[in-house]
Amino acid sequence: TGCGEVNTPAFSVQQGNNQSQSVSDATNTKVELDDEYFDTDSAFDTSTYRFTVPSGKAGKYFFTWSIFFVSRYCFKFTKC
């Protein structure tokens, strides 16, 4: 496995260009990923920021992410 297989569903999303999101201290916050590069099976909903496995596509999924924080008090970028 891994050679010549169709790797779908697949998607890539980001927060829209020139968009910022406020995050409060000590709270859970859903990152607003509303701009798709691609979405092979229309499985990512940009209005709810949620991926839903399409019917018949159960299996193993691998997710990666990168988030950058900018503080208005400190102008250094932090990557998590």
Coordinates of N, CA and C in Angstrom, one line a residue:
T1 N 0.8 -1.2 0.0 CA 0.0 0.0 0.0 C 0.9 1.2 0.0
G2 N 0.3 2.4 -0.4 CA 1.0 3.6 -0.4 C 1.6 4.0 -1.7
C3 N 1.6 3.1 -2.7 CA 2.1 3.4 -4.0 C 0.9 3.3 -5.0
G4 N 0.7 4.3 -5.7 CA -0.4 4.3 -6.7 C -1.8 4.4 -6.2
E5 N -2.0 4.5 -4.9 CA -3.3 4.6 -4.4 C -3.9 6.0 -4.5
V6 N -5.2 6.1 -4.6 CA -5.8 7.4 -4.6 C -6.0 7.8 -3.1
N7 N -5.4 9.0 -2.8 CA -5.4 9.5 -1.5 C -6.5 10.6 -1.3
T8 N -7.7 10.1 -1.3 CA -8.9 11.0 -1.1 C -9.7 10.5 0.0
P9 N -10.4 11.3 0.7 CA -10.5 12.7 0.5 C -9.2 13.4 1.0
A10 N -9.0 14.5 0.4 CA -7.8 15.4 0.8 C -8.3 16.8 0.7
F11 N -7.8 17.6 1.6 CA -8.1 19.1 1.6 C -7.0 19.9 2.2
S12 N -6.9 21.1 1.9 CA -6.0 22.1 2.5 C -6.7 23.4 2.7
V13 N -6.7 23.9 3.9 CA -7.4 25.1 4.2 C -6.5 26.1 5.0
Q14 N -6.9 27.3 5.0 CA -6.2 28.4 5.7 C -7.2 29.4 6.2
Q15 N -6.8 30.3 7.1 CA -7.6 31.4 7.4 C -7.4 32.4 6.3
G16 N -8.5 33.1 5.9 CA -8.6 34.0 4.8 C -7.5 35.0 4.8
N17 N -7.0 35.5 3.7 CA -6.0 36.5 3.6 C -6.5 37.8 4.3
N18 N -5.5 38.4 5.0 CA -5.8 39.7 5.7 C -6.9 39.5 6.7
Q19 N -7.1 38.3 7.2 CA -8.1 38.1 8.3 C -7.4 37.8 9.6
S20 N -7.9 38.4 10.6 CA -7.3 38.1 12.0 C -8.4 37.6 12.8
Q21 N -8.0 36.9 13.9 CA -9.0 36.3 14.8 C -8.5 36.6 16.2
S22 N -9.4 37.1 17.0 CA -9.1 37.4 18.4 C -9.2 36.1 19.3
V23 N -8.3 35.9 20.2 CA -8.3 34.8 21.1 C -8.2 35.3 22.5
S24 N -9.2 34.9 23.3 CA -9.2 35.3 24.7 C -8.3 34.3 25.5
D25 N -7.9 34.8 26.6 CA -7.0 34.1 27.5 C -7.9 33.0 28.2
A26 N -7.3 31.8 28.3 CA -7.9 30.6 29.1 C -9.2 30.2 28.5
T27 N -9.4 30.2 27.2 CA -10.6 29.8 26.6 C -10.3 28.9 25.4
N28 N -11.1 27.9 25.1 CA -11.0 27.1 23.9 C -11.5 28.0 22.7
T29 N -10.7 28.0 21.6 CA -11.1 28.8 20.5 C -11.0 28.0 19.2
K30 N -12.0 28.0 18.4 CA -12.0 27.3 17.1 C -11.3 28.2 16.1
V31 N -10.3 27.7 15.4 CA -9.6 28.5 14.4 C -10.5 28.6 13.2
E32 N -10.7 29.8 12.7 CA -11.6 30.1 11.6 C -10.9 29.8 10.2
L33 N -10.9 28.6 9.8 CA -10.3 28.2 8.5 C -11.3 28.2 7.4
D34 N -11.4 29.3 6.7 CA -12.5 29.5 5.8 C -12.1 29.7 4.3
D35 N -10.8 29.4 4.0 CA -10.3 29.6 2.7 C -9.7 28.3 2.2
E36 N -10.2 27.6 1.2 CA -9.7 26.3 0.8 C -8.8 26.5 -0.4
Y37 N -7.6 25.7 -0.3 CA -6.8 25.6 -1.5 C -7.4 24.5 -2.4
F38 N -7.8 23.4 -1.8 CA -8.5 22.3 -2.5 C -9.2 21.5 -1.5
D39 N -10.2 20.8 -2.0 CA -11.1 19.9 -1.2 C -11.7 18.9 -2.2
T40 N -11.0 17.7 -2.3 CA -11.4 16.7 -3.3 C -12.8 16.2 -3.2
D41 N -13.3 16.1 -2.0 CA -14.6 15.5 -1.7 C -15.6 16.4 -1.1
S42 N -15.4 17.7 -1.1 CA -16.2 18.7 -0.4 C -16.5 18.2 1.1
A43 N -15.4 17.8 1.7 CA -15.5 17.2 3.1 C -15.3 18.3 4.2
F44 N -14.7 19.4 3.8 CA -14.4 20.4 4.8 C -15.4 21.5 4.6
D45 N -16.1 21.9 5.7 CA -17.1 22.9 5.6 C -16.5 24.2 6.1
T46 N -16.4 25.2 5.2 CA -15.7 26.5 5.6 C -16.6 27.4 6.4
S47 N -17.9 27.0 6.6 CA -18.8 27.8 7.4 C -18.8 27.4 8.9
T48 N -18.4 26.1 9.1 CA -18.3 25.6 10.5 C -16.9 25.2 10.8
Y49 N -16.0 25.3 9.8 CA -14.6 25.0 10.0 C -14.4 23.5 10.5
R50 N -15.1 22.6 9.9 CA -15.1 21.2 10.3 C -15.0 20.3 9.1
F51 N -14.1 19.2 9.3 CA -14.0 18.1 8.3 C -14.9 17.0 8.8
T52 N -15.7 16.5 7.8 CA -16.5 15.3 8.0 C -16.2 14.3 7.0
V53 N -15.9 13.1 7.5 CA -15.5 11.9 6.7 C -16.7 11.6 5.8
P54 N -16.5 11.6 4.5 CA -17.6 11.3 3.5 C -18.1 9.8 3.7
S55 N -19.3 9.6 3.4 CA -19.8 8.2 3.4 C -19.0 7.3 2.6
G56 N -18.6 6.1 3.1 CA -17.9 5.2 2.4 C -16.4 5.4 2.4
K57 N -15.9 6.5 3.1 CA -14.5 6.8 3.0 C -13.8 6.7 4.4
A58 N -14.3 5.7 5.2 CA -13.7 5.5 6.5 C -12.3 5.0 6.4
G59 N -11.5 5.3 7.3 CA -10.1 4.8 7.3 C -9.2 5.6 8.2
K60 N -7.9 5.6 8.0 CA -7.0 6.4 8.8 C -6.7 7.7 8.1
Y61 N -6.7 8.8 9.0 CA -6.5 10.1 8.5 C -5.3 10.7 9.2
F62 N -4.6 11.6 8.5 CA -3.4 12.2 9.1 C -3.6 13.7 8.9
F63 N -3.6 14.5 10.0 CA -3.8 15.9 10.0 C -2.5 16.6 10.5
T64 N -2.1 17.7 9.8 CA -1.1 18.5 10.3 C -1.6 20.0 10.4
W65 N -0.9 20.8 11.2 CA -1.3 22.2 11.2 C -0.2 23.0 11.7
S66 N -0.3 24.3 11.5 CA 0.7 25.3 11.9 C -0.1 26.6 12.2
I67 N 0.1 27.1 13.4 CA -0.6 28.3 13.8 C 0.5 29.4 14.2
F68 N 0.3 30.6 13.8 CA 1.2 31.7 14.1 C 0.5 32.7 15.0
F69 N 1.1 33.1 16.1 CA 0.5 34.0 17.0 C 1.2 35.3 16.9
V70 N 0.5 36.4 16.9 CA 1.1 37.7 16.9 C 0.5 38.5 18.1
S71 N 1.2 39.0 19.0 CA 0.7 39.8 20.1 C 0.8 41.3 19.7
R72 N -0.2 42.0 20.1 CA -0.1 43.5 19.9 C 0.9 44.2 20.8
Y73 N 1.3 43.5 21.8 CA 2.3 44.0 22.7 C 3.7 43.6 22.4
C74 N 3.9 42.6 21.6 CA 5.2 42.1 21.3 C 5.2 41.7 19.8
F75 N 6.0 42.3 19.0 CA 6.0 42.1 17.6 C 6.8 40.9 17.1
K76 N 6.9 39.9 17.9 CA 7.7 38.7 17.5 C 6.7 37.6 17.1
F77 N 7.0 36.9 16.0 CA 6.1 35.8 15.6 C 6.5 34.5 16.4
T78 N 5.5 33.8 16.8 CA 5.7 32.5 17.5 C 5.0 31.4 16.7
K79 N 5.7 30.4 16.4 CA 5.1 29.2 15.7 C 4.9 28.1 16.6
C80 N 3.7 27.5 16.6 CA 3.5 26.3 17.5 C 3.3 25.1 16.7

